[in-house]
PDB file of C-alpha atoms in Angstrom:
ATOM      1  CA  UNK A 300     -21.688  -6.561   6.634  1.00 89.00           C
ATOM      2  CA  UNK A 301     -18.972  -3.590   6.683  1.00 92.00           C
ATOM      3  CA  UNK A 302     -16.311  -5.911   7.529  1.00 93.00           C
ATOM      4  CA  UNK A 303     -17.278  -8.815   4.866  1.00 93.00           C
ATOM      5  CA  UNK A 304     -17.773  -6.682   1.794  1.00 94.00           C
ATOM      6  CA  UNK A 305     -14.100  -5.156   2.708  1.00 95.00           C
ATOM      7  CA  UNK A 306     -12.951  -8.537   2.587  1.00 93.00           C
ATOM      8  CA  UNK A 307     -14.586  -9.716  -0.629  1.00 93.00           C
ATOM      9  CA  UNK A 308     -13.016  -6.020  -1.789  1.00 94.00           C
ATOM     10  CA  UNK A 309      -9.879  -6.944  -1.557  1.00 93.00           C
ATOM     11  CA  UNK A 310      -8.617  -6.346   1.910  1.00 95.00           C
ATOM     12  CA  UNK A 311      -6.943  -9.239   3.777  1.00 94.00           C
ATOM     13  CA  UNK A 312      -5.318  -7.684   6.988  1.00 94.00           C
ATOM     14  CA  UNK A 313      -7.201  -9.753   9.481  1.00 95.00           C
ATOM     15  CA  UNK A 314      -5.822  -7.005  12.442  1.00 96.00           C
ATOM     16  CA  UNK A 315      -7.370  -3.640  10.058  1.00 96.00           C
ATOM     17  CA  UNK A 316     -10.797  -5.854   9.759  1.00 96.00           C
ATOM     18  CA  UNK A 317     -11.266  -6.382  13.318  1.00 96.00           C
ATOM     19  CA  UNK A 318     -10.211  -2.938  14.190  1.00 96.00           C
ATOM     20  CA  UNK A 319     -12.773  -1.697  11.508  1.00 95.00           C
ATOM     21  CA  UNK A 320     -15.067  -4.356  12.850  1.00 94.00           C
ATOM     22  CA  UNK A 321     -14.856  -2.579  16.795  1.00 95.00           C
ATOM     23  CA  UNK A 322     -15.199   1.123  16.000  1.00 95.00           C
ATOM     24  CA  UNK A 323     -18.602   2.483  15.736  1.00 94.00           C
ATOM     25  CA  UNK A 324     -18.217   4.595  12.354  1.00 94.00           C
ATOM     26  CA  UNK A 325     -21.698   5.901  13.327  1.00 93.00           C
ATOM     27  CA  UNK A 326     -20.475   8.129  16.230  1.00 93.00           C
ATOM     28  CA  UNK A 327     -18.223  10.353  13.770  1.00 93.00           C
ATOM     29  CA  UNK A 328     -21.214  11.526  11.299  1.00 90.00           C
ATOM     30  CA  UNK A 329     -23.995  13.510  11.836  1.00 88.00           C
ATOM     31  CA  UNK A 330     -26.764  11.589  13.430  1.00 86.00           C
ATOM     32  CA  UNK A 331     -28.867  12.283  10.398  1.00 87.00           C
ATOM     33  CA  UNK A 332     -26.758  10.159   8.306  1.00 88.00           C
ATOM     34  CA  UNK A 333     -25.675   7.785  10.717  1.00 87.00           C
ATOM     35  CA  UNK A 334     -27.886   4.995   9.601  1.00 88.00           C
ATOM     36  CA  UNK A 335     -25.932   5.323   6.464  1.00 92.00           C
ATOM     37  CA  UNK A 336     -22.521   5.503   8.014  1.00 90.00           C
ATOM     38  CA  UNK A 337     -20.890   1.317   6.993  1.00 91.00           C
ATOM     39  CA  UNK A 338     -22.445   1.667   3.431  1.00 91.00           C
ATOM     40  CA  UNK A 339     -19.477   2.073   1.106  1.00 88.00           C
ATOM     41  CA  UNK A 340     -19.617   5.389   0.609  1.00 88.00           C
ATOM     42  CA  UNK A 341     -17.977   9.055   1.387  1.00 85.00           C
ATOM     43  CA  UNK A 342     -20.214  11.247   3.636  1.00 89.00           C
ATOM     44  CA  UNK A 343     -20.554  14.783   4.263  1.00 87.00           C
ATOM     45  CA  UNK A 344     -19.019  16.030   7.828  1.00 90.00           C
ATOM     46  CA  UNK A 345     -19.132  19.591   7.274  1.00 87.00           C
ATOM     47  CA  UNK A 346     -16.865  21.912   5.769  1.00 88.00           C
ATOM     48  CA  UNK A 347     -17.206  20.765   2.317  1.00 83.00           C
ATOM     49  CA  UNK A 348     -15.319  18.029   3.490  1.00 86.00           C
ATOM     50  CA  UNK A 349     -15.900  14.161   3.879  1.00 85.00           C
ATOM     51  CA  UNK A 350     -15.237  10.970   5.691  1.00 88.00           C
ATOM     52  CA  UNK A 351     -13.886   8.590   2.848  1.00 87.00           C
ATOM     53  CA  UNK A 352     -15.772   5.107   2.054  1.00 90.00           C
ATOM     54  CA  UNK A 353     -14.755   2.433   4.453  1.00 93.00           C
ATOM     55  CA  UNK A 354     -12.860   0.541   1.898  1.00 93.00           C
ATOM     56  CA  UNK A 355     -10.395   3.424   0.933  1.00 92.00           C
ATOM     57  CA  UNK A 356      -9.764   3.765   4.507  1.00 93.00           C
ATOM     58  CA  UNK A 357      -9.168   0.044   5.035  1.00 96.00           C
ATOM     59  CA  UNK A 358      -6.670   0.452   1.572  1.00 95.00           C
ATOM     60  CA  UNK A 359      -4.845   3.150   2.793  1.00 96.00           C
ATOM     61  CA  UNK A 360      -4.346   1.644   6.059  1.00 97.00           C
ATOM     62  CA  UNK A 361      -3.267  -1.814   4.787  1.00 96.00           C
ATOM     63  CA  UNK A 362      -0.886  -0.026   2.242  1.00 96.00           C
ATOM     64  CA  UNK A 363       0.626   2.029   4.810  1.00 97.00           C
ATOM     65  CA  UNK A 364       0.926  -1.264   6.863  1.00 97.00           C
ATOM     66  CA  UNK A 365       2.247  -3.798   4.375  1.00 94.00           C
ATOM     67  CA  UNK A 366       5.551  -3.973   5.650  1.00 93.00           C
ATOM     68  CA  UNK A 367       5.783  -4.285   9.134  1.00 93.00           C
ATOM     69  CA  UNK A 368       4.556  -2.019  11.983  1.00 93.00           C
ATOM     70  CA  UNK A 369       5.149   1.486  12.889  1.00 97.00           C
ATOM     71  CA  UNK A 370       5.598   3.635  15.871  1.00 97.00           C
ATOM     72  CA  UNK A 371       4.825   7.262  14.554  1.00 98.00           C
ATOM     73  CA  UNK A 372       2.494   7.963  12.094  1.00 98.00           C
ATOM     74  CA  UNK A 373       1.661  11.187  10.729  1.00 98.00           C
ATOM     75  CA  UNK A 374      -1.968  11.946   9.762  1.00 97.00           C
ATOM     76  CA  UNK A 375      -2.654  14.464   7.486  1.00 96.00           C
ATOM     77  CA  UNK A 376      -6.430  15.566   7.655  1.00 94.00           C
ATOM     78  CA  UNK A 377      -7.977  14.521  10.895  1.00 95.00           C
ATOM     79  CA  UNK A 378     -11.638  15.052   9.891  1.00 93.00           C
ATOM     80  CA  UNK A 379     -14.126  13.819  11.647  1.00 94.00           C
ATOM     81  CA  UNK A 380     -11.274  11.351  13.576  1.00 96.00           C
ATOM     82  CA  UNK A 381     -12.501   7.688  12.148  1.00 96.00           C
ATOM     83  CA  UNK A 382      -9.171   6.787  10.341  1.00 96.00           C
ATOM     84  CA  UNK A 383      -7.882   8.470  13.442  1.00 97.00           C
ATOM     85  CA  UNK A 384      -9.028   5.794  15.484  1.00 97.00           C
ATOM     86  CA  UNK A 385      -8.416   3.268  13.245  1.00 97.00           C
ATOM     87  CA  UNK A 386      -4.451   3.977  12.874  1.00 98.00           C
ATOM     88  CA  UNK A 387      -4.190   4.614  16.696  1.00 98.00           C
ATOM     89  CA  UNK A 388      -5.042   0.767  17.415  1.00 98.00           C
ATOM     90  CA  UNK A 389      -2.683  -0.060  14.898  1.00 98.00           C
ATOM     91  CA  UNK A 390       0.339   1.729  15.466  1.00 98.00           C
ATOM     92  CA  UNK A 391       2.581   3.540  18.637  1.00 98.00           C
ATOM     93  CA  UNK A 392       1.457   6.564  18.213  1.00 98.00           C
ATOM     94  CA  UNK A 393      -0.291   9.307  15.587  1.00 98.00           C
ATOM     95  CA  UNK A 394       0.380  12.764  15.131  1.00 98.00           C
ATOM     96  CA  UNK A 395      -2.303  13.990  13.090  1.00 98.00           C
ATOM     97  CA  UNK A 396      -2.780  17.616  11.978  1.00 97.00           C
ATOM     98  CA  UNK A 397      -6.142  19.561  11.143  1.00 96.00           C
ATOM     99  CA  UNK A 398      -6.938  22.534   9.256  1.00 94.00           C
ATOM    100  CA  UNK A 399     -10.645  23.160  10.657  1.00 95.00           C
ATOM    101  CA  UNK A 400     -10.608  23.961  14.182  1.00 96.00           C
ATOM    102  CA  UNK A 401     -14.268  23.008  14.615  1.00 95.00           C
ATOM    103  CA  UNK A 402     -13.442  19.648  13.121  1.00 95.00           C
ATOM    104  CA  UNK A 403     -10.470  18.993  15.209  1.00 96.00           C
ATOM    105  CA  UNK A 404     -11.992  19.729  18.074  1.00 96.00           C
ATOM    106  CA  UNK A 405     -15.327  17.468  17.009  1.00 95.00           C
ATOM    107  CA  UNK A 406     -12.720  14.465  16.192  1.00 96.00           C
ATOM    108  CA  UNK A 407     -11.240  14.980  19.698  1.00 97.00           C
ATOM    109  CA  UNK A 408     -13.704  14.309  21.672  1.00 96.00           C
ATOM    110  CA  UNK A 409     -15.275  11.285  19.676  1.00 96.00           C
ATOM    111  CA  UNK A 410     -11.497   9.898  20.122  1.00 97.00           C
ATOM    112  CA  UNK A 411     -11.557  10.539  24.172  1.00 96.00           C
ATOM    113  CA  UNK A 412     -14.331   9.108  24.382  1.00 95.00           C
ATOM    114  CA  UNK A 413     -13.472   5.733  22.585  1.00 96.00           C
ATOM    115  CA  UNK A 414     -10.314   5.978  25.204  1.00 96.00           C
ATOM    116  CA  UNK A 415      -7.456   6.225  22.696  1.00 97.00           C
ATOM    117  CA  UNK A 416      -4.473   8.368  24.377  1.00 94.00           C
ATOM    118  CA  UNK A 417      -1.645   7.539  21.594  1.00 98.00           C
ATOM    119  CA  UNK A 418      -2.490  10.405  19.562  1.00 98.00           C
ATOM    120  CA  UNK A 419      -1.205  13.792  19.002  1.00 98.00           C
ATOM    121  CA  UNK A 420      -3.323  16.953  17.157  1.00 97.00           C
ATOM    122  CA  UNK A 421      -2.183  20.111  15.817  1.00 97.00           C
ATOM    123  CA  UNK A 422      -4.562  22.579  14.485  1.00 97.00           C
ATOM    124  CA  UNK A 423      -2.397  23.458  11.418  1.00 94.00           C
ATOM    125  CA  UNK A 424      -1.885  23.485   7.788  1.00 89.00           C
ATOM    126  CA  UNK A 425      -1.285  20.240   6.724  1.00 87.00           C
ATOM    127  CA  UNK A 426       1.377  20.798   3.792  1.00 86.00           C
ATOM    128  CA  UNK A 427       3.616  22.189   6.687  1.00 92.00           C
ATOM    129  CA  UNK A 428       3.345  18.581   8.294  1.00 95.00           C
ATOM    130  CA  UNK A 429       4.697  18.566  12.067  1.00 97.00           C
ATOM    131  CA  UNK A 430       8.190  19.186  11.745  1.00 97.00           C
ATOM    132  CA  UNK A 431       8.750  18.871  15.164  1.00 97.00           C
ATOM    133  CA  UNK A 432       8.323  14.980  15.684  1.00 97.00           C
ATOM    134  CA  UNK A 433      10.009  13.862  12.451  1.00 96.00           C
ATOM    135  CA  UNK A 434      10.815  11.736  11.436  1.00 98.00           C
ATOM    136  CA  UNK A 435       7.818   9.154  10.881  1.00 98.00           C
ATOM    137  CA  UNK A 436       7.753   6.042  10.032  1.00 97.00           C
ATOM    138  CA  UNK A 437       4.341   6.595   8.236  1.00 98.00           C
ATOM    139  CA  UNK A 438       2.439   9.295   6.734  1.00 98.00           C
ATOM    140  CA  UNK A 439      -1.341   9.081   5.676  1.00 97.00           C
ATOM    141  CA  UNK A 440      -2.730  12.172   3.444  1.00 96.00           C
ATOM    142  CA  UNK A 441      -6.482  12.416   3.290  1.00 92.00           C
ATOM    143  CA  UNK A 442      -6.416  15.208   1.227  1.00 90.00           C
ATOM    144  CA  UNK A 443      -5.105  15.271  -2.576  1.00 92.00           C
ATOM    145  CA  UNK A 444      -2.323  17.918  -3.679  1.00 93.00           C
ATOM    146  CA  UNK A 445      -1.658  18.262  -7.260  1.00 92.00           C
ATOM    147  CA  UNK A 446       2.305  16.880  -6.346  1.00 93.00           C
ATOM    148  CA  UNK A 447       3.451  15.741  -3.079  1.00 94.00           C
ATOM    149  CA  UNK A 448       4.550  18.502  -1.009  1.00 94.00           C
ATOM    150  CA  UNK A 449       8.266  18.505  -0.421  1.00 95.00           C
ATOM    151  CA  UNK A 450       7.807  19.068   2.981  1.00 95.00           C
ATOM    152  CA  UNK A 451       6.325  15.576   3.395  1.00 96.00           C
ATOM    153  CA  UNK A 452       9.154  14.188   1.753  1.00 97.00           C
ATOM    154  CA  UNK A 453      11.282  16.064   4.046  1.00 97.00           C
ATOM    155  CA  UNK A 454       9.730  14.228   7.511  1.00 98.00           C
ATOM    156  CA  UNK A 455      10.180  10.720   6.151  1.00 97.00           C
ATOM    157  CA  UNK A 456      12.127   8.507   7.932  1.00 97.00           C
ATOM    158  CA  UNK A 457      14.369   6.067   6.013  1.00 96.00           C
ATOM    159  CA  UNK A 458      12.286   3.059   5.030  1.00 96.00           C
ATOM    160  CA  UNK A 459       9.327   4.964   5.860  1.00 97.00           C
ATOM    161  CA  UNK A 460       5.966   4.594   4.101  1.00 98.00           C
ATOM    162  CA  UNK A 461       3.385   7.413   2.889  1.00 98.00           C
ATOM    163  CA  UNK A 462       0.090   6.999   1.338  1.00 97.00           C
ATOM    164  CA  UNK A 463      -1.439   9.792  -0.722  1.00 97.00           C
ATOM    165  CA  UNK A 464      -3.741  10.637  -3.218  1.00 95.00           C
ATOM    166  CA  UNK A 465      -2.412  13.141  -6.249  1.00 95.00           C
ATOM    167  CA  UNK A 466      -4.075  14.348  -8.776  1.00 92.00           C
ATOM    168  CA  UNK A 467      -7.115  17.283  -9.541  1.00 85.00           C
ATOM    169  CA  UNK A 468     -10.619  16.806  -9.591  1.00 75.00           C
ATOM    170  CA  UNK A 469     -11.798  12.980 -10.803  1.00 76.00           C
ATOM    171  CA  UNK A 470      -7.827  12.687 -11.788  1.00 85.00           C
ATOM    172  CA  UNK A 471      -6.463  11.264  -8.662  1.00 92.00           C
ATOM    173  CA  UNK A 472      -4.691   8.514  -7.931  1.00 95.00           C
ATOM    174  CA  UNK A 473      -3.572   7.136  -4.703  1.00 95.00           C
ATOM    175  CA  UNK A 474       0.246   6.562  -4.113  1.00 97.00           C
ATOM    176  CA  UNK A 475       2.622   5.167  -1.957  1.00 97.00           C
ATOM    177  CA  UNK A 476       6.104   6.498  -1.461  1.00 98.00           C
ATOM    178  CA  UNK A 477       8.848   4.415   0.412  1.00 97.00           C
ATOM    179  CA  UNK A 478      12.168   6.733   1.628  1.00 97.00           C
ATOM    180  CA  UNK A 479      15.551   4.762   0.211  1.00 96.00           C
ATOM    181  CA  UNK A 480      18.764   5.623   1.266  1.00 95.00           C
ATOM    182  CA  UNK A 481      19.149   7.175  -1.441  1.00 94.00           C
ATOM    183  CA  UNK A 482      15.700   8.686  -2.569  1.00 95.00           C
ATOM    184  CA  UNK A 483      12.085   7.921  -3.234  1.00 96.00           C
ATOM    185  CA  UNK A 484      10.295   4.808  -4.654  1.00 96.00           C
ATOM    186  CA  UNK A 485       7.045   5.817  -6.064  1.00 96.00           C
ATOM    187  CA  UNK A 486       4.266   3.135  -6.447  1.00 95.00           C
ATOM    188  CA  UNK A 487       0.733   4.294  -8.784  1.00 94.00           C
ATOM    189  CA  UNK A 488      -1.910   2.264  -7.228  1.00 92.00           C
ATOM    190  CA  UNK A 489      -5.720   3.272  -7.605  1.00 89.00           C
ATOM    191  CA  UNK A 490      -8.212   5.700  -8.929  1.00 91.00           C
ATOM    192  CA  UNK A 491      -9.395   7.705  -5.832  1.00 90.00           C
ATOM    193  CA  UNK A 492     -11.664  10.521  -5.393  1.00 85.00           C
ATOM    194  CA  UNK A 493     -10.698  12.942  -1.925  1.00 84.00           C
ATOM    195  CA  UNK A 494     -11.084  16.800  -1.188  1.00 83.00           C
ATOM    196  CA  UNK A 495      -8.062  18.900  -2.505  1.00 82.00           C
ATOM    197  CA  UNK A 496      -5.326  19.241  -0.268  1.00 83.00           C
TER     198      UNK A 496
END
Protein backbone atom coordinates (compact mmCIF):
# COMPACT_ATOMS: atom_id res chain seq x y z
CA UNK A 1 0.00 0.00 0.00
CA UNK A 2 3.32 2.08 0.93
CA UNK A 3 4.67 1.59 -2.41
CA UNK A 4 1.28 2.45 -4.47
CA UNK A 5 0.26 5.61 -2.69
CA UNK A 6 4.09 6.82 -3.42
CA UNK A 7 3.37 6.19 -6.85
CA UNK A 8 -0.03 7.86 -7.17
CA UNK A 9 2.15 10.76 -5.10
CA UNK A 10 4.14 11.48 -7.60
CA UNK A 11 7.14 9.25 -7.53
CA UNK A 12 8.05 7.31 -10.71
CA UNK A 13 11.60 5.77 -10.07
CA UNK A 14 10.62 2.18 -10.52
CA UNK A 15 14.39 1.18 -8.79
CA UNK A 16 13.51 3.78 -5.34
CA UNK A 17 9.87 1.90 -5.27
CA UNK A 18 11.16 -1.49 -5.15
CA UNK A 19 13.91 -0.60 -2.84
CA UNK A 20 11.19 1.10 -0.59
CA UNK A 21 9.05 -1.88 -1.39
CA UNK A 22 12.05 -4.52 0.27
CA UNK A 23 13.03 -2.68 3.45
CA UNK A 24 11.02 -3.32 6.46
CA UNK A 25 10.47 0.45 7.71
CA UNK A 26 9.02 -1.29 10.82
CA UNK A 27 12.42 -2.49 12.20
CA UNK A 28 13.76 1.27 12.57
CA UNK A 29 10.81 2.60 15.02
CA UNK A 30 9.95 1.75 18.25
CA UNK A 31 7.91 -1.38 18.35
CA UNK A 32 5.10 0.61 19.86
CA UNK A 33 4.60 2.47 16.76
CA UNK A 34 5.60 0.01 14.39
CA UNK A 35 2.17 -0.90 13.24
CA UNK A 36 2.09 2.65 12.16
CA UNK A 37 5.47 2.75 10.52
CA UNK A 38 4.26 2.79 6.07
CA UNK A 39 1.42 5.32 6.94
CA UNK A 40 2.55 8.60 5.43
CA UNK A 41 3.66 10.14 8.20
CA UNK A 42 6.88 11.42 10.36
CA UNK A 43 7.41 9.40 13.61
CA UNK A 44 9.05 9.98 16.76
CA UNK A 45 12.59 8.00 17.22
CA UNK A 46 13.80 9.68 20.17
CA UNK A 47 15.69 12.67 20.69
CA UNK A 48 13.13 15.06 19.66
CA UNK A 49 13.90 13.84 16.44
CA UNK A 50 11.97 11.92 13.61
CA UNK A 51 11.98 9.52 10.75
CA UNK A 52 10.42 11.63 7.80
CA UNK A 53 7.09 10.33 5.93
CA UNK A 54 7.89 7.76 3.35
CA UNK A 55 7.10 10.01 0.52
CA UNK A 56 9.67 12.81 1.43
CA UNK A 57 12.15 10.15 1.65
CA UNK A 58 11.21 8.63 -1.71
CA UNK A 59 11.39 12.70 -3.05
CA UNK A 60 14.56 13.33 -1.75
CA UNK A 61 15.96 10.23 -3.01
CA UNK A 62 14.55 10.52 -6.57
CA UNK A 63 15.74 14.25 -6.63
CA UNK A 64 19.10 13.39 -5.58
CA UNK A 65 18.93 10.60 -8.30
CA UNK A 66 17.46 12.34 -11.33
CA UNK A 67 20.46 12.51 -13.22
CA UNK A 68 22.31 9.53 -13.32
CA UNK A 69 23.91 7.43 -10.54
CA UNK A 70 26.37 8.13 -7.91
CA UNK A 71 29.21 6.53 -6.15
CA UNK A 72 29.57 8.62 -2.83
CA UNK A 73 26.90 10.04 -1.15
CA UNK A 74 27.01 12.00 1.87
CA UNK A 75 24.20 11.65 4.45
CA UNK A 76 23.63 14.20 6.72
CA UNK A 77 21.46 12.95 9.76
CA UNK A 78 21.56 9.23 10.03
CA UNK A 79 18.61 8.82 12.44
CA UNK A 80 17.17 5.91 12.96
CA UNK A 81 19.16 4.53 9.48
CA UNK A 82 15.89 3.97 7.04
CA UNK A 83 16.97 6.50 4.28
CA UNK A 84 20.28 4.97 5.20
CA UNK A 85 19.32 1.84 3.80
CA UNK A 86 17.48 3.10 1.19
CA UNK A 87 20.48 5.23 -0.47
CA UNK A 88 22.95 2.31 0.21
CA UNK A 89 21.00 0.01 -2.42
CA UNK A 90 21.04 2.78 -4.63
CA UNK A 91 24.33 4.13 -4.80
CA UNK A 92 28.42 2.96 -4.31
CA UNK A 93 28.72 3.94 -1.22
CA UNK A 94 27.29 6.45 1.81
CA UNK A 95 29.08 8.31 4.24
CA UNK A 96 26.60 9.42 6.59
CA UNK A 97 27.28 11.45 9.76
CA UNK A 98 25.26 11.52 13.18
CA UNK A 99 25.01 13.85 15.92
CA UNK A 100 23.33 11.42 18.63
CA UNK A 101 25.55 8.72 19.55
CA UNK A 102 22.69 6.57 20.85
CA UNK A 103 21.02 6.99 17.50
CA UNK A 104 23.99 6.16 15.46
CA UNK A 105 24.70 3.38 17.16
CA UNK A 106 20.72 2.17 17.08
CA UNK A 107 20.85 2.84 13.07
CA UNK A 108 23.99 0.63 12.95
CA UNK A 109 22.93 -2.25 13.94
CA UNK A 110 19.41 -2.25 12.17
CA UNK A 111 21.77 -1.62 8.94
CA UNK A 112 24.13 -4.86 9.83
CA UNK A 113 21.59 -6.63 10.23
CA UNK A 114 19.78 -5.96 6.82
CA UNK A 115 23.55 -6.85 5.46
CA UNK A 116 24.43 -3.50 3.86
CA UNK A 117 28.43 -3.00 4.09
CA UNK A 118 28.67 0.19 1.60
CA UNK A 119 28.26 2.59 4.27
CA UNK A 120 30.40 4.77 6.29
CA UNK A 121 29.30 6.61 9.93
CA UNK A 122 30.83 9.31 11.79
CA UNK A 123 29.50 10.37 15.05
CA UNK A 124 29.86 14.13 14.31
CA UNK A 125 28.35 17.43 13.75
CA UNK A 126 26.79 17.42 10.65
CA UNK A 127 27.44 21.16 9.38
CA UNK A 128 31.20 20.08 9.51
CA UNK A 129 30.24 17.34 6.82
CA UNK A 130 33.19 14.66 6.35
CA UNK A 131 35.84 16.53 4.88
CA UNK A 132 37.90 13.74 4.58
CA UNK A 133 36.13 11.76 1.66
CA UNK A 134 35.17 14.78 -0.47
CA UNK A 135 34.28 15.21 -2.76
CA UNK A 136 30.67 13.59 -3.25
CA UNK A 137 28.79 13.19 -5.85
CA UNK A 138 25.62 13.56 -3.62
CA UNK A 139 24.65 15.03 -0.45
CA UNK A 140 21.25 14.36 1.40
CA UNK A 141 20.44 16.79 4.55
CA UNK A 142 17.74 15.53 6.84
CA UNK A 143 17.94 18.29 8.94
CA UNK A 144 16.94 22.05 7.95
CA UNK A 145 19.56 25.02 8.48
CA UNK A 146 18.32 28.44 8.10
CA UNK A 147 21.07 28.75 4.81
CA UNK A 148 23.11 26.03 3.50
CA UNK A 149 26.22 25.68 5.32
CA UNK A 150 29.23 26.65 3.29
CA UNK A 151 30.93 23.78 4.29
CA UNK A 152 28.51 21.61 2.27
CA UNK A 153 29.10 23.63 -0.59
CA UNK A 154 32.68 23.19 -0.05
CA UNK A 155 32.55 18.99 -0.41
CA UNK A 156 30.61 19.08 -3.67
CA UNK A 157 31.97 17.56 -6.44
CA UNK A 158 31.52 19.22 -9.86
CA UNK A 159 28.15 18.17 -11.25
CA UNK A 160 27.28 16.97 -7.95
CA UNK A 161 23.75 17.00 -6.52
CA UNK A 162 22.49 18.00 -2.85
CA UNK A 163 19.09 17.87 -1.47
CA UNK A 164 18.14 20.00 1.53
CA UNK A 165 15.54 21.51 3.31
CA UNK A 166 16.03 25.48 4.38
CA UNK A 167 14.04 27.40 6.11
CA UNK A 168 12.73 27.88 10.17
CA UNK A 169 9.94 26.37 11.73
CA UNK A 170 6.75 25.58 9.14
CA UNK A 171 8.99 27.89 6.60
CA UNK A 172 10.99 25.27 4.91
CA UNK A 173 11.44 24.38 1.71
CA UNK A 174 13.33 21.60 0.21
CA UNK A 175 16.16 22.41 -2.35
CA UNK A 176 18.40 21.02 -4.66
CA UNK A 177 21.79 22.45 -5.48
CA UNK A 178 23.84 21.21 -8.58
CA UNK A 179 27.92 22.30 -8.43
CA UNK A 180 28.76 24.15 -12.07
CA UNK A 181 32.04 24.82 -13.08
CA UNK A 182 31.59 27.82 -12.23
CA UNK A 183 29.16 27.95 -9.14
CA UNK A 184 25.84 26.81 -7.80
CA UNK A 185 22.42 26.22 -9.48
CA UNK A 186 19.76 26.48 -6.94
CA UNK A 187 16.35 24.77 -7.62
CA UNK A 188 13.07 25.76 -4.88
CA UNK A 189 11.06 22.68 -4.94
CA UNK A 190 8.54 21.85 -2.00
CA UNK A 191 7.11 22.85 1.29
CA UNK A 192 8.76 20.46 3.85
CA UNK A 193 8.58 20.18 7.48
CA UNK A 194 12.17 18.47 9.22
CA UNK A 195 13.99 19.05 12.67
CA UNK A 196 16.43 22.10 12.60
CA UNK A 197 19.75 21.41 11.53
Amino acid sequence: RMVARLGVQGITSNKILDVMRNTPRHIFVDEALSSRAYEDTALPIGFNQTISQPYIGAKMTELLLEFGPLSKVLEIGTGCGYQTAILAQLVGHVYSVERILPLQKKAKNHLWDLKLKNISYLHSDGGWGWPDFAPYDGILVAAAPSEIPEMLLDQMAVGGVMVIPIGKGSRQELQRVVRKENGFEIEELERVSFVPF
